[in-house]
Coordinates of C-alpha atoms in Angstrom, one line a residue:
M219 CA 39.5 -45.5 3.3
S220 CA 39.2 -42.0 2.3
T221 CA 35.8 -40.6 1.2
Q222 CA 35.4 -37.6 -0.9
E223 CA 32.3 -35.6 -0.5
E224 CA 30.8 -33.8 -3.4
I225 CA 29.6 -30.3 -2.5
E226 CA 27.0 -28.7 -4.6
V227 CA 27.4 -25.0 -4.9
L228 CA 24.1 -23.1 -5.3
E229 CA 24.3 -19.7 -6.8
L230 CA 21.7 -17.1 -6.1
D231 CA 20.4 -15.1 -9.0
E232 CA 20.1 -11.5 -8.2
T233 CA 16.9 -10.0 -9.5
E234 CA 16.5 -6.3 -9.8
I235 CA 13.2 -5.1 -8.3
D236 CA 11.7 -2.0 -9.8
S237 CA 10.8 0.0 -6.8
S238 CA 8.2 1.9 -8.9
L239 CA 6.1 -1.3 -8.9
N240 CA 6.1 -1.5 -5.1
R241 CA 4.6 1.8 -4.1
E242 CA 1.9 2.3 -1.5
L243 CA -0.9 4.9 -1.4
I244 CA -0.9 6.0 2.3
V245 CA -4.0 7.8 3.8
Y246 CA -3.5 9.7 7.0
N247 CA -5.8 10.4 9.9
D248 CA -7.1 13.9 10.7
D249 CA -9.6 15.5 13.0
V250 CA -11.7 16.9 10.2
N251 CA -13.0 14.2 7.9
T252 CA -15.7 11.8 9.0
F253 CA -15.6 8.0 8.7
E254 CA -18.3 8.1 6.1
H255 CA -16.4 10.7 3.9
V256 CA -13.2 8.6 4.0
I257 CA -15.1 5.4 3.3
S258 CA -16.9 7.0 0.4
A259 CA -13.6 8.2 -1.1
L260 CA -11.9 4.8 -0.8
V261 CA -14.9 3.1 -2.5
D262 CA -15.1 5.7 -5.3
I263 CA -11.5 6.3 -6.0
C264 CA -9.7 3.0 -5.0
N265 CA -12.5 0.7 -6.0
H266 CA -12.6 -0.8 -2.5
T267 CA -15.7 -2.7 -1.3
S268 CA -17.5 -1.0 1.6
H269 CA -16.0 -3.6 3.9
Q270 CA -12.4 -3.0 2.7
A271 CA -13.0 0.8 3.0
E272 CA -14.4 0.4 6.6
Q273 CA -11.4 -1.7 7.7
C274 CA -8.9 0.8 6.2
T275 CA -10.7 3.7 7.8
L276 CA -10.5 2.0 11.2
I277 CA -6.8 1.4 10.8
I278 CA -6.4 5.0 9.7
H279 CA -8.2 6.2 12.8
Y280 CA -6.4 4.0 15.3
K281 CA -2.9 3.8 13.8
G282 CA -2.8 7.2 12.2
K283 CA -2.3 6.0 8.7
C284 CA -3.0 3.0 6.4
A285 CA -1.6 1.8 3.1
V286 CA -4.9 1.6 1.1
K287 CA -3.6 0.6 -2.3
N288 CA -0.4 -0.9 -3.8
G289 CA 0.9 -0.4 -7.4
T290 CA 3.1 1.7 -9.6
F291 CA 3.5 5.5 -9.0
D292 CA 1.7 6.1 -12.3
E293 CA -1.3 4.1 -11.1
L294 CA -1.4 5.6 -7.6
A295 CA -0.7 9.3 -8.3
P296 CA -4.1 10.0 -9.8
M297 CA -5.8 8.3 -6.9
R298 CA -3.7 10.3 -4.4
N299 CA -4.7 13.5 -6.2
A300 CA -8.4 12.6 -6.1
I301 CA -8.2 11.7 -2.4
C302 CA -6.5 15.0 -1.7
D303 CA -9.1 16.9 -3.7
R304 CA -11.6 15.6 -1.2
G305 CA -9.7 17.1 1.6
I306 CA -8.1 13.9 2.8
S307 CA -4.3 13.7 3.4
A308 CA -2.6 11.1 1.3
E309 CA 0.8 10.4 -0.3
V310 CA 2.5 7.8 -2.5
L311 CA 5.5 6.2 -0.9

């Protein structure tokens, strides 16, 4: 006897991802700003809780940088500018 198998072909839908929605606000370590100053900036500008800001600041200190916020370029650019206005190095990637 001959058996015939049915093979189901699944097609993957390609979805375009708008990279502008997947940006990160990166804050960099330096030897100038204090932990308290960076924490205060993250609370005020990024609406972090003090705990979130402390954790990000520790990562910045030990790893050299930290993605502190995700969003669109239009959302993150003003935050980046405000952080830089406080003398902290940051960029949107």
